[in-house]
PDB file of C-alpha atoms in Angstrom:
ATOM      1  CA  MET A   1      39.217 -93.669  16.912  1.00 38.00           C
ATOM      2  CA  LEU A   2      37.099 -94.615  19.974  1.00 37.00           C
ATOM      3  CA  GLN A   3      33.568 -92.930  19.648  1.00 38.00           C
ATOM      4  CA  LEU A   4      31.674 -92.044  22.758  1.00 39.00           C
ATOM      5  CA  LYS A   5      27.886 -92.663  22.535  1.00 39.00           C
ATOM      6  CA  TYR A   6      25.543 -90.552  24.526  1.00 35.00           C
ATOM      7  CA  SER A   7      22.626 -92.186  26.127  1.00 40.00           C
ATOM      8  CA  GLN A   8      19.840 -90.471  27.912  1.00 39.00           C
ATOM      9  CA  PRO A   9      19.246 -91.151  31.530  1.00 38.00           C
ATOM     10  CA  ARG A  10      16.250 -93.553  32.125  1.00 39.00           C
ATOM     11  CA  PHE A  11      14.296 -90.817  33.748  1.00 32.00           C
ATOM     12  CA  PHE A  12      14.331 -88.691  30.643  1.00 33.00           C
ATOM     13  CA  MET A  13      13.601 -91.595  28.416  1.00 35.00           C
ATOM     14  CA  THR A  14      10.564 -92.546  30.444  1.00 36.00           C
ATOM     15  CA  GLN A  15       9.494 -88.880  30.492  1.00 38.00           C
ATOM     16  CA  ASN A  16       9.575 -88.536  26.730  1.00 41.00           C
ATOM     17  CA  LYS A  17       7.658 -91.728  26.157  1.00 42.00           C
ATOM     18  CA  THR A  18       4.790 -90.408  28.379  1.00 48.00           C
ATOM     19  CA  MET A  19       4.670 -86.925  26.826  1.00 58.00           C
ATOM     20  CA  SER A  20       1.572 -86.739  24.728  1.00 65.00           C
ATOM     21  CA  SER A  21       1.000 -84.195  21.894  1.00 71.00           C
ATOM     22  CA  THR A  22      -2.801 -84.463  22.150  1.00 78.00           C
ATOM     23  CA  ASP A  23      -4.460 -83.657  25.425  1.00 83.00           C
ATOM     24  CA  LEU A  24      -7.988 -82.749  26.511  1.00 87.00           C
ATOM     25  CA  LEU A  25      -7.490 -78.933  25.879  1.00 90.00           C
ATOM     26  CA  ILE A  26      -6.076 -79.537  22.451  1.00 89.00           C
ATOM     27  CA  ARG A  27      -9.164 -81.736  21.516  1.00 90.00           C
ATOM     28  CA  PHE A  28     -11.552 -78.995  23.001  1.00 93.00           C
ATOM     29  CA  LEU A  29      -9.945 -76.242  20.989  1.00 94.00           C
ATOM     30  CA  HIS A  30      -9.833 -78.382  17.931  1.00 92.00           C
ATOM     31  CA  ILE A  31     -13.599 -78.836  18.048  1.00 92.00           C
ATOM     32  CA  ILE A  32     -14.234 -75.268  18.795  1.00 95.00           C
ATOM     33  CA  ILE A  33     -12.184 -74.179  15.757  1.00 94.00           C
ATOM     34  CA  ILE A  34     -14.036 -76.597  13.608  1.00 92.00           C
ATOM     35  CA  LEU A  35     -17.547 -75.469  14.785  1.00 94.00           C
ATOM     36  CA  SER A  36     -16.484 -71.730  14.691  1.00 95.00           C
ATOM     37  CA  PHE A  37     -15.031 -71.786  11.223  1.00 94.00           C
ATOM     38  CA  THR A  38     -18.022 -73.793   9.867  1.00 94.00           C
ATOM     39  CA  GLY A  39     -20.464 -71.288  11.420  1.00 95.00           C
ATOM     40  CA  ALA A  40     -18.513 -68.300  10.184  1.00 94.00           C
ATOM     41  CA  TYR A  41     -18.260 -69.559   6.715  1.00 92.00           C
ATOM     42  CA  LEU A  42     -21.926 -70.511   6.501  1.00 92.00           C
ATOM     43  CA  THR A  43     -23.096 -67.177   7.777  1.00 93.00           C
ATOM     44  CA  GLY A  44     -20.592 -64.980   5.879  1.00 86.00           C
ATOM     45  CA  ASP A  45     -22.882 -63.928   3.028  1.00 84.00           C
ATOM     46  CA  ALA A  46     -26.193 -63.487   5.009  1.00 85.00           C
ATOM     47  CA  GLU A  47     -26.677 -59.972   6.351  1.00 86.00           C
ATOM     48  CA  GLU A  48     -29.136 -60.911   8.927  1.00 90.00           C
ATOM     49  CA  TRP A  49     -26.681 -63.283  10.381  1.00 93.00           C
ATOM     50  CA  HIS A  50     -23.789 -60.715  10.516  1.00 93.00           C
ATOM     51  CA  GLN A  51     -23.605 -60.602  14.283  1.00 94.00           C
ATOM     52  CA  VAL A  52     -23.395 -64.327  14.510  1.00 95.00           C
ATOM     53  CA  HIS A  53     -20.770 -64.420  11.826  1.00 95.00           C
ATOM     54  CA  MET A  54     -18.604 -61.913  13.688  1.00 95.00           C
ATOM     55  CA  ALA A  55     -19.123 -63.868  17.011  1.00 96.00           C
ATOM     56  CA  PHE A  56     -17.816 -67.025  15.225  1.00 96.00           C
ATOM     57  CA  GLY A  57     -14.819 -65.021  13.861  1.00 95.00           C
ATOM     58  CA  TYR A  58     -13.899 -63.630  17.289  1.00 96.00           C
ATOM     59  CA  THR A  59     -14.224 -67.194  18.745  1.00 97.00           C
ATOM     60  CA  LEU A  60     -11.729 -68.340  16.232  1.00 95.00           C
ATOM     61  CA  GLY A  61      -9.357 -65.558  17.368  1.00 95.00           C
ATOM     62  CA  ILE A  62      -9.773 -66.436  21.025  1.00 96.00           C
ATOM     63  CA  SER A  63      -9.294 -70.040  20.358  1.00 95.00           C
ATOM     64  CA  LEU A  64      -6.047 -69.346  18.556  1.00 93.00           C
ATOM     65  CA  ILE A  65      -4.803 -67.220  21.492  1.00 95.00           C
ATOM     66  CA  LEU A  66      -5.706 -70.039  23.975  1.00 95.00           C
ATOM     67  CA  ARG A  67      -3.850 -72.517  21.755  1.00 92.00           C
ATOM     68  CA  ILE A  68      -0.699 -70.465  21.623  1.00 91.00           C
ATOM     69  CA  LEU A  69      -0.791 -69.954  25.365  1.00 92.00           C
ATOM     70  CA  TRP A  70      -1.209 -73.746  25.844  1.00 91.00           C
ATOM     71  CA  GLN A  71       1.677 -74.370  23.679  1.00 88.00           C
ATOM     72  CA  PHE A  72       3.835 -72.476  26.263  1.00 87.00           C
ATOM     73  CA  PHE A  73       2.291 -73.695  29.512  1.00 86.00           C
ATOM     74  CA  ALA A  74       1.469 -77.360  28.659  1.00 83.00           C
ATOM     75  CA  PRO A  75       4.969 -78.757  28.812  1.00 83.00           C
ATOM     76  CA  ARG A  76       5.747 -76.884  32.142  1.00 80.00           C
ATOM     77  CA  LEU A  77       2.485 -77.446  34.005  1.00 78.00           C
ATOM     78  CA  ALA A  78       0.411 -80.168  32.259  1.00 71.00           C
ATOM     79  CA  HIS A  79       3.297 -82.522  31.315  1.00 74.00           C
ATOM     80  CA  THR A  80       2.107 -82.742  27.678  1.00 79.00           C
ATOM     81  CA  GLN A  81       3.955 -81.540  24.519  1.00 76.00           C
ATOM     82  CA  PRO A  82       1.699 -80.052  21.901  1.00 74.00           C
ATOM     83  CA  SER A  83       3.143 -80.256  18.430  1.00 72.00           C
ATOM     84  CA  ALA A  84       4.992 -77.058  17.569  1.00 69.00           C
ATOM     85  CA  VAL A  85       5.856 -75.587  14.087  1.00 74.00           C
ATOM     86  CA  SER A  86       9.390 -77.072  14.194  1.00 74.00           C
ATOM     87  CA  ARG A  87       8.042 -80.516  14.715  1.00 77.00           C
ATOM     88  CA  ARG A  88       5.831 -80.296  11.631  1.00 81.00           C
ATOM     89  CA  PHE A  89       8.749 -78.887   9.566  1.00 77.00           C
ATOM     90  CA  HIS A  90      10.688 -82.003  10.665  1.00 79.00           C
ATOM     91  CA  VAL A  91       8.089 -84.173   8.940  1.00 79.00           C
ATOM     92  CA  ILE A  92       7.956 -82.030   5.687  1.00 81.00           C
ATOM     93  CA  LYS A  93      11.688 -81.299   5.274  1.00 78.00           C
ATOM     94  CA  PRO A  94      12.888 -84.950   4.956  1.00 76.00           C
ATOM     95  CA  PHE A  95      10.097 -85.816   2.549  1.00 76.00           C
ATOM     96  CA  VAL A  96      10.959 -82.929   0.144  1.00 76.00           C
ATOM     97  CA  GLN A  97      14.739 -83.701   0.356  1.00 73.00           C
ATOM     98  CA  ARG A  98      14.151 -87.373  -0.390  1.00 73.00           C
ATOM     99  CA  TYR A  99      11.494 -87.352  -3.197  1.00 71.00           C
ATOM    100  CA  TRP A 100      11.737 -83.979  -4.786  1.00 69.00           C
ATOM    101  CA  ALA A 101      14.362 -85.201  -7.400  1.00 67.00           C
ATOM    102  CA  GLN A 102      12.865 -88.730  -7.615  1.00 70.00           C
ATOM    103  CA  PRO A 103       9.780 -88.718  -9.660  1.00 66.00           C
ATOM    104  CA  GLN A 104      10.022 -92.435 -10.434  1.00 62.00           C
ATOM    105  CA  GLN A 105       9.085 -93.124  -6.890  1.00 66.00           C
ATOM    106  CA  TRP A 106       6.014 -90.842  -6.718  1.00 65.00           C
ATOM    107  CA  LEU A 107       3.491 -93.779  -7.040  1.00 68.00           C
ATOM    108  CA  SER A 108       5.126 -96.139  -4.609  1.00 71.00           C
ATOM    109  CA  PRO A 109       3.299 -96.907  -1.311  1.00 74.00           C
ATOM    110  CA  THR A 110       6.161 -95.519   0.703  1.00 78.00           C
ATOM    111  CA  PHE A 111       6.003 -92.194  -1.185  1.00 77.00           C
ATOM    112  CA  LEU A 112       2.229 -91.935  -0.717  1.00 79.00           C
ATOM    113  CA  LYS A 113       2.487 -92.513   3.029  1.00 82.00           C
ATOM    114  CA  ALA A 114       5.158 -89.832   3.381  1.00 82.00           C
ATOM    115  CA  ALA A 115       3.308 -87.450   1.013  1.00 82.00           C
ATOM    116  CA  SER A 116       0.053 -87.791   2.969  1.00 84.00           C
ATOM    117  CA  SER A 117       1.844 -87.164   6.335  1.00 85.00           C
ATOM    118  CA  SER A 118       3.673 -84.170   4.908  1.00 88.00           C
ATOM    119  CA  LEU A 119       0.564 -82.672   3.291  1.00 89.00           C
ATOM    120  CA  PHE A 120      -1.259 -83.267   6.631  1.00 88.00           C
ATOM    121  CA  GLN A 121       1.445 -81.208   8.510  1.00 88.00           C
ATOM    122  CA  LEU A 122       1.418 -78.623   5.796  1.00 90.00           C
ATOM    123  CA  SER A 123      -2.297 -78.044   5.975  1.00 91.00           C
ATOM    124  CA  ILE A 124      -2.041 -77.550   9.755  1.00 90.00           C
ATOM    125  CA  LEU A 125       0.620 -74.860   9.157  1.00 91.00           C
ATOM    126  CA  GLY A 126      -1.733 -73.356   6.544  1.00 92.00           C
ATOM    127  CA  VAL A 127      -4.628 -73.230   9.025  1.00 91.00           C
ATOM    128  CA  PHE A 128      -2.687 -71.622  11.746  1.00 89.00           C
ATOM    129  CA  CYS A 129      -1.180 -69.025   9.365  1.00 92.00           C
ATOM    130  CA  LEU A 130      -4.405 -68.194   7.654  1.00 93.00           C
ATOM    131  CA  LEU A 131      -6.543 -68.110  10.795  1.00 94.00           C
ATOM    132  CA  PRO A 132      -5.267 -64.851  12.348  1.00 94.00           C
ATOM    133  CA  LEU A 133      -5.152 -63.259   8.917  1.00 95.00           C
ATOM    134  CA  THR A 134      -8.844 -64.174   8.121  1.00 95.00           C
ATOM    135  CA  VAL A 135      -9.914 -62.952  11.651  1.00 95.00           C
ATOM    136  CA  LEU A 136      -7.959 -59.779  11.396  1.00 95.00           C
ATOM    137  CA  ALA A 137      -9.218 -58.994   7.869  1.00 94.00           C
ATOM    138  CA  GLY A 138     -12.803 -59.631   9.056  1.00 93.00           C
ATOM    139  CA  PHE A 139     -12.372 -57.333  11.982  1.00 94.00           C
ATOM    140  CA  LEU A 140     -10.991 -54.590   9.831  1.00 94.00           C
ATOM    141  CA  THR A 141     -13.713 -55.106   7.198  1.00 93.00           C
ATOM    142  CA  ASP A 142     -16.356 -54.706   9.833  1.00 92.00           C
ATOM    143  CA  TYR A 143     -14.702 -51.642  11.379  1.00 91.00           C
ATOM    144  CA  THR A 144     -13.978 -49.718   8.171  1.00 93.00           C
ATOM    145  CA  GLN A 145     -16.690 -51.179   5.897  1.00 90.00           C
ATOM    146  CA  SER A 146     -14.094 -51.322   3.140  1.00 91.00           C
ATOM    147  CA  HIS A 147     -14.937 -53.288  -0.021  1.00 91.00           C
ATOM    148  CA  SER A 148     -11.379 -53.941  -0.779  1.00 92.00           C
ATOM    149  CA  LEU A 149     -10.808 -55.381   2.699  1.00 93.00           C
ATOM    150  CA  LYS A 150     -13.860 -57.520   2.405  1.00 92.00           C
ATOM    151  CA  GLU A 151     -12.361 -59.117  -0.753  1.00 94.00           C
ATOM    152  CA  VAL A 152      -9.207 -59.727   1.157  1.00 95.00           C
ATOM    153  CA  HIS A 153     -11.149 -61.297   3.935  1.00 94.00           C
ATOM    154  CA  GLU A 154     -12.949 -63.518   1.517  1.00 93.00           C
ATOM    155  CA  LEU A 155      -9.705 -64.484  -0.117  1.00 95.00           C
ATOM    156  CA  PHE A 156      -8.312 -65.594   3.218  1.00 95.00           C
ATOM    157  CA  ALA A 157     -11.465 -67.425   4.163  1.00 94.00           C
ATOM    158  CA  ASN A 158     -11.238 -69.297   0.919  1.00 94.00           C
ATOM    159  CA  LEU A 159      -7.666 -70.169   1.408  1.00 95.00           C
ATOM    160  CA  PHE A 160      -8.490 -71.259   5.010  1.00 95.00           C
ATOM    161  CA  LEU A 161     -11.268 -73.586   3.530  1.00 94.00           C
ATOM    162  CA  ALA A 162      -8.705 -75.007   0.968  1.00 95.00           C
ATOM    163  CA  SER A 163      -6.376 -75.781   3.849  1.00 94.00           C
ATOM    164  CA  VAL A 164      -9.009 -77.505   5.815  1.00 93.00           C
ATOM    165  CA  LEU A 165     -10.037 -79.616   2.780  1.00 94.00           C
ATOM    166  CA  LEU A 166      -6.384 -80.481   2.184  1.00 93.00           C
ATOM    167  CA  HIS A 167      -6.287 -81.440   5.873  1.00 92.00           C
ATOM    168  CA  LEU A 168      -9.202 -83.838   5.508  1.00 91.00           C
ATOM    169  CA  ALA A 169      -7.916 -85.312   2.250  1.00 91.00           C
ATOM    170  CA  ALA A 170      -4.416 -85.926   3.670  1.00 89.00           C
ATOM    171  CA  LEU A 171      -5.847 -87.364   6.888  1.00 88.00           C
ATOM    172  CA  THR A 172      -8.175 -89.734   4.889  1.00 88.00           C
ATOM    173  CA  LEU A 173      -5.406 -90.943   2.583  1.00 85.00           C
ATOM    174  CA  ASN A 174      -3.052 -91.522   5.420  1.00 82.00           C
ATOM    175  CA  SER A 175      -5.745 -93.458   7.436  1.00 84.00           C
ATOM    176  CA  VAL A 176      -6.399 -95.595   4.334  1.00 84.00           C
ATOM    177  CA  LEU A 177      -2.814 -96.367   3.790  1.00 80.00           C
ATOM    178  CA  LEU A 178      -2.002 -97.109   7.377  1.00 75.00           C
ATOM    179  CA  LYS A 179      -5.317 -98.901   7.818  1.00 77.00           C
ATOM    180  CA  LYS A 180      -6.031 -96.941  10.933  1.00 74.00           C
ATOM    181  CA  TRP A 181      -8.519 -94.186  11.634  1.00 76.00           C
ATOM    182  CA  LEU A 182      -6.131 -91.407  12.719  1.00 69.00           C
ATOM    183  CA  ALA A 183      -8.856 -88.771  13.365  1.00 70.00           C
ATOM    184  CA  LYS A 184     -10.079 -90.498  16.550  1.00 71.00           C
ATOM    185  CA  ARG A 185      -7.084 -89.233  18.604  1.00 71.00           C
ATOM    186  CA  MET A 186      -8.316 -85.589  18.091  1.00 72.00           C
ATOM    187  CA  PHE A 187     -11.779 -86.538  19.625  1.00 72.00           C
ATOM    188  CA  TRP A 188     -11.242 -88.870  22.366  1.00 69.00           C
ATOM    189  CA  GLY A 189      -8.340 -90.833  24.108  1.00 64.00           C
ATOM    190  CA  ALA A 190      -7.792 -93.088  27.063  1.00 60.00           C
ATOM    191  CA  GLU A 191      -4.789 -91.203  28.627  1.00 66.00           C
ATOM    192  CA  SER A 192      -5.238 -89.501  31.969  1.00 69.00           C
ATOM    193  CA  HIS A 193      -5.001 -85.731  32.310  1.00 74.00           C
ATOM    194  CA  SER A 194      -3.454 -83.465  34.953  1.00 81.00           C
ATOM    195  CA  TRP A 195      -5.530 -81.309  37.252  1.00 86.00           C
ATOM    196  CA  PHE A 196      -3.961 -78.187  35.463  1.00 88.00           C
ATOM    197  CA  THR A 197      -5.253 -79.430  31.997  1.00 88.00           C
ATOM    198  CA  LEU A 198      -8.758 -79.910  33.540  1.00 91.00           C
ATOM    199  CA  PHE A 199      -8.664 -76.539  35.263  1.00 92.00           C
ATOM    200  CA  THR A 200      -7.464 -74.884  32.022  1.00 92.00           C
ATOM    201  CA  LEU A 201     -10.195 -76.607  30.034  1.00 93.00           C
ATOM    202  CA  VAL A 202     -12.913 -75.239  32.399  1.00 95.00           C
ATOM    203  CA  LEU A 203     -11.234 -71.789  32.295  1.00 96.00           C
ATOM    204  CA  SER A 204     -11.182 -71.738  28.465  1.00 96.00           C
ATOM    205  CA  LEU A 205     -14.867 -72.830  28.308  1.00 96.00           C
ATOM    206  CA  GLY A 206     -15.759 -70.034  30.761  1.00 97.00           C
ATOM    207  CA  VAL A 207     -13.852 -67.474  28.643  1.00 96.00           C
ATOM    208  CA  LEU A 208     -15.727 -68.451  25.505  1.00 97.00           C
ATOM    209  CA  VAL A 209     -19.094 -68.619  27.185  1.00 97.00           C
ATOM    210  CA  ALA A 210     -18.449 -65.242  28.909  1.00 97.00           C
ATOM    211  CA  PHE A 211     -17.554 -63.779  25.515  1.00 97.00           C
ATOM    212  CA  TRP A 212     -20.741 -64.931  23.762  1.00 96.00           C
ATOM    213  CA  LEU A 213     -22.913 -63.754  26.752  1.00 96.00           C
ATOM    214  CA  TRP A 214     -21.148 -60.302  26.632  1.00 96.00           C
ATOM    215  CA  TYR A 215     -21.246 -59.980  22.831  1.00 95.00           C
ATOM    216  CA  PHE A 216     -24.969 -60.597  22.497  1.00 93.00           C
ATOM    217  CA  SER A 217     -25.946 -58.750  25.731  1.00 88.00           C
TER     218      SER A 217
END
């Protein structure tokens, strides 16, 4: 039987090749989330730093909202394609299907590369699931002064930390196996950025600065 093969037009092939998943705003929000979580975790047990702790927590929440909005607007106005949940599952699912019932391959280099990549994606999913839960539990704890909610907040914060540590471990292992420092793409890059990306970066920075000035006024 004759089979017809579909081939994309050259325009779309070129467009897909130039679509980046890591742009300037993604890098900015990544750094803000790192600094905010570190600051919130270090000030969590100090009563005299409670206001700063809450400010870091709210900054995490604002950063998450900006990141979700950027997921929607970036492909339409900035010509970039931030990684979505479905793309991360597309890395994890084939790994599980291939290796789950093949323990004899669990020490092979191929398995370790696939495992580190899958754990890396899983850790990101964990971070983005636990971030809103941690912030919400912290807000409710501060609002109600409930000891039970405080324990829930601490549990989510520790699970958040575990996801971050898994993220770093998987990134390090994957970098060693591939002999390439993969973290650099999250801090700098040589690609050009659209005017909309630069505008959104300035706007996001303005929102965060305005929040801190308002919160401590």
